[in-house]
Amino acid sequence: DGVYQRGMDFLITKLNQGGWVHVFPEGKVNLEKKFIRLKWGVGRLIAECSQLPIVLPLWHIGMDNILPNHRPYIPRVFQKLTVAVGDPIDLSFLTSNKTSPSNAVTSRKEITDLLQAKLQSLKLVAEEIHENQ
């Protein structure tokens, strides 16, 4: 079902109700710690909202040291964790360019590309902070 999964429909409903949604836009937990291309579903979440959501980018480094991704799944204390919180992403350009069925794919891609660029920048900030603390 791709970007039209029932879970995505549920999230759009939550956003339209003013709810908070937290997603891993890569579509999975990133175990390799490499930057993964974002899935277009994150673009759909924004493009199909009835009112423009606030998108607050976050990047964290060190969670795998606190809660390992392997057995035993026992939290470890006193580990280094960095959470970088970016500025809200300006998506006001979308209000004048509401998605029509003919350009839905293009719109999702443009939104996803913008979010990816912002997250890549935030990742660099988080890495610098993490290395220098």
mmCIF file of C-alpha atoms in Angstrom:
data_model
loop_
_atom_site.group_PDB
_atom_site.id
_atom_site.type_symbol
_atom_site.label_atom_id
_atom_site.label_comp_id
_atom_site.label_asym_id
_atom_site.label_seq_id
_atom_site.Cartn_x
_atom_site.Cartn_y
_atom_site.Cartn_z
ATOM 1 C CA ASP A 1 0.000 0.000 0.000
ATOM 2 C CA GLY A 2 3.040 2.288 0.253
ATOM 3 C CA VAL A 3 2.123 5.836 1.267
ATOM 4 C CA TYR A 4 -1.554 4.790 1.453
ATOM 5 C CA GLN A 5 -1.198 2.401 4.393
ATOM 6 C CA ARG A 6 -3.982 2.477 6.985
ATOM 7 C CA GLY A 7 -1.498 3.634 9.595
ATOM 8 C CA MET A 8 -0.715 6.707 7.512
ATOM 9 C CA ASP A 9 -4.442 7.453 7.180
ATOM 10 C CA PHE A 10 -4.698 7.243 10.983
ATOM 11 C CA LEU A 11 -1.818 9.691 11.411
ATOM 12 C CA ILE A 12 -3.359 12.185 8.975
ATOM 13 C CA THR A 13 -6.596 12.008 10.981
ATOM 14 C CA LYS A 14 -4.621 12.658 14.196
ATOM 15 C CA LEU A 15 -2.864 15.638 12.632
ATOM 16 C CA ASN A 16 -6.162 17.029 11.339
ATOM 17 C CA GLN A 17 -7.469 16.853 14.902
ATOM 18 C CA GLY A 18 -4.476 18.870 16.130
ATOM 19 C CA GLY A 19 -2.713 15.818 17.529
ATOM 20 C CA TRP A 20 0.978 15.173 17.959
ATOM 21 C CA VAL A 21 2.637 12.619 15.670
ATOM 22 C CA HIS A 22 6.213 11.365 16.005
ATOM 23 C CA VAL A 23 7.602 9.324 13.116
ATOM 24 C CA PHE A 24 10.872 7.870 11.951
ATOM 25 C CA PRO A 25 10.677 9.307 8.417
ATOM 26 C CA GLU A 26 13.110 6.662 7.167
ATOM 27 C CA GLY A 27 10.261 4.180 7.655
ATOM 28 C CA LYS A 28 12.198 2.101 10.171
ATOM 29 C CA VAL A 29 14.637 2.269 13.048
ATOM 30 C CA ASN A 30 18.066 2.989 11.609
ATOM 31 C CA LEU A 31 20.395 0.359 13.064
ATOM 32 C CA GLU A 32 23.282 1.142 10.689
ATOM 33 C CA LYS A 33 23.513 4.818 11.757
ATOM 34 C CA LYS A 34 23.710 5.900 8.106
ATOM 35 C CA PHE A 35 21.524 8.608 6.649
ATOM 36 C CA ILE A 36 18.658 6.805 4.925
ATOM 37 C CA ARG A 37 16.482 8.367 2.229
ATOM 38 C CA LEU A 38 13.200 9.462 3.783
ATOM 39 C CA LYS A 39 10.013 7.721 2.707
ATOM 40 C CA TRP A 40 7.469 9.759 0.745
ATOM 41 C CA GLY A 41 4.803 8.911 3.308
ATOM 42 C CA VAL A 42 6.167 11.668 5.527
ATOM 43 C CA GLY A 43 5.468 14.085 2.671
ATOM 44 C CA ARG A 44 1.935 12.728 2.402
ATOM 45 C CA LEU A 45 1.334 13.351 6.119
ATOM 46 C CA ILE A 46 1.963 17.039 5.556
ATOM 47 C CA ALA A 47 0.510 17.432 2.058
ATOM 48 C CA GLU A 48 -2.863 15.956 2.987
ATOM 49 C CA CYS A 49 -3.447 17.779 6.272
ATOM 50 C CA SER A 50 -6.430 20.081 6.343
ATOM 51 C CA GLN A 51 -4.335 22.668 8.177
ATOM 52 C CA LEU A 52 -0.584 23.087 8.070
ATOM 53 C CA PRO A 53 1.097 21.114 10.888
ATOM 54 C CA ILE A 54 4.089 22.335 12.850
ATOM 55 C CA VAL A 55 7.063 20.170 11.899
ATOM 56 C CA LEU A 56 9.777 20.116 14.552
ATOM 57 C CA PRO A 57 12.846 18.135 13.470
ATOM 58 C CA LEU A 58 14.760 16.087 16.041
ATOM 59 C CA TRP A 59 17.993 14.147 15.689
ATOM 60 C CA HIS A 60 19.388 11.980 18.454
ATOM 61 C CA ILE A 61 22.691 10.225 18.925
ATOM 62 C CA GLY A 62 23.437 7.667 21.620
ATOM 63 C CA MET A 63 20.064 6.016 22.249
ATOM 64 C CA ASP A 64 21.545 2.684 21.178
ATOM 65 C CA ASN A 65 24.021 2.997 24.063
ATOM 66 C CA ILE A 66 21.210 3.567 26.548
ATOM 67 C CA LEU A 67 18.883 0.889 25.201
ATOM 68 C CA PRO A 68 20.824 -1.589 23.054
ATOM 69 C CA ASN A 69 19.304 -3.038 19.897
ATOM 70 C CA HIS A 70 20.452 -6.518 20.906
ATOM 71 C CA ARG A 71 19.893 -8.915 23.789
ATOM 72 C CA PRO A 72 19.812 -8.391 26.649
ATOM 73 C CA TYR A 73 17.509 -5.380 26.217
ATOM 74 C CA ILE A 74 18.480 -3.818 29.518
ATOM 75 C CA PRO A 75 18.746 -0.032 29.737
ATOM 76 C CA ARG A 76 22.192 1.271 30.647
ATOM 77 C CA VAL A 77 22.533 4.360 32.799
ATOM 78 C CA PHE A 78 25.103 7.162 32.634
ATOM 79 C CA GLN A 79 25.508 6.919 28.862
ATOM 80 C CA LYS A 80 26.093 9.896 26.595
ATOM 81 C CA LEU A 81 23.002 11.091 24.735
ATOM 82 C CA THR A 82 22.628 14.070 22.432
ATOM 83 C CA VAL A 83 19.267 15.316 21.213
ATOM 84 C CA ALA A 84 19.323 18.180 18.718
ATOM 85 C CA VAL A 85 16.052 20.033 18.251
ATOM 86 C CA GLY A 86 15.824 22.131 15.128
ATOM 87 C CA ASP A 87 13.664 25.136 14.435
ATOM 88 C CA PRO A 88 10.140 24.468 13.157
ATOM 89 C CA ILE A 89 10.306 23.925 9.410
ATOM 90 C CA ASP A 90 8.589 26.643 7.391
ATOM 91 C CA LEU A 91 6.018 24.976 5.160
ATOM 92 C CA SER A 92 3.961 28.104 4.459
ATOM 93 C CA PHE A 93 4.626 27.732 0.723
ATOM 94 C CA LEU A 94 2.178 24.813 0.807
ATOM 95 C CA THR A 95 -0.835 26.977 1.673
ATOM 96 C CA SER A 96 -0.790 28.601 -1.744
ATOM 97 C CA ASN A 97 0.007 25.359 -3.531
ATOM 98 C CA LYS A 98 -2.503 22.856 -2.113
ATOM 99 C CA THR A 99 -2.071 19.367 -3.458
ATOM 100 C CA SER A 100 -4.319 18.341 -6.298
ATOM 101 C CA PRO A 101 -4.579 14.727 -7.427
ATOM 102 C CA SER A 102 -2.545 15.540 -10.528
ATOM 103 C CA ASN A 103 0.501 16.739 -8.585
ATOM 104 C CA ALA A 104 0.207 14.676 -5.382
ATOM 105 C CA VAL A 105 3.358 12.644 -6.102
ATOM 106 C CA THR A 106 5.384 15.760 -6.949
ATOM 107 C CA SER A 107 4.154 17.515 -3.822
ATOM 108 C CA ARG A 108 5.019 14.551 -1.563
ATOM 109 C CA LYS A 109 8.484 14.381 -3.100
ATOM 110 C CA GLU A 110 9.153 18.116 -2.696
ATOM 111 C CA ILE A 111 8.048 18.074 0.937
ATOM 112 C CA THR A 112 10.082 14.945 1.658
ATOM 113 C CA ASP A 113 13.165 16.444 -0.034
ATOM 114 C CA LEU A 114 12.841 19.594 2.080
ATOM 115 C CA LEU A 115 12.508 17.586 5.301
ATOM 116 C CA GLN A 116 15.456 15.420 4.328
ATOM 117 C CA ALA A 117 17.680 18.446 3.749
ATOM 118 C CA LYS A 118 16.682 19.927 7.125
ATOM 119 C CA LEU A 119 17.340 16.627 8.907
ATOM 120 C CA GLN A 120 20.721 16.211 7.223
ATOM 121 C CA SER A 121 21.729 19.650 8.487
ATOM 122 C CA LEU A 122 20.455 18.859 11.972
ATOM 123 C CA LYS A 123 22.358 15.558 11.954
ATOM 124 C CA LEU A 124 25.619 17.468 11.401
ATOM 125 C CA VAL A 125 24.808 19.793 14.301
ATOM 126 C CA ALA A 126 24.007 16.839 16.579
ATOM 127 C CA GLU A 127 27.237 15.041 15.611
ATOM 128 C CA GLU A 128 29.319 18.124 16.355
ATOM 129 C CA ILE A 129 27.673 18.606 19.744
ATOM 130 C CA HIS A 130 27.998 14.900 20.564
ATOM 131 C CA GLU A 131 31.703 14.771 19.675
ATOM 132 C CA ASN A 132 32.580 17.943 21.608
ATOM 133 C CA GLN A 133 30.874 17.130 24.901
#
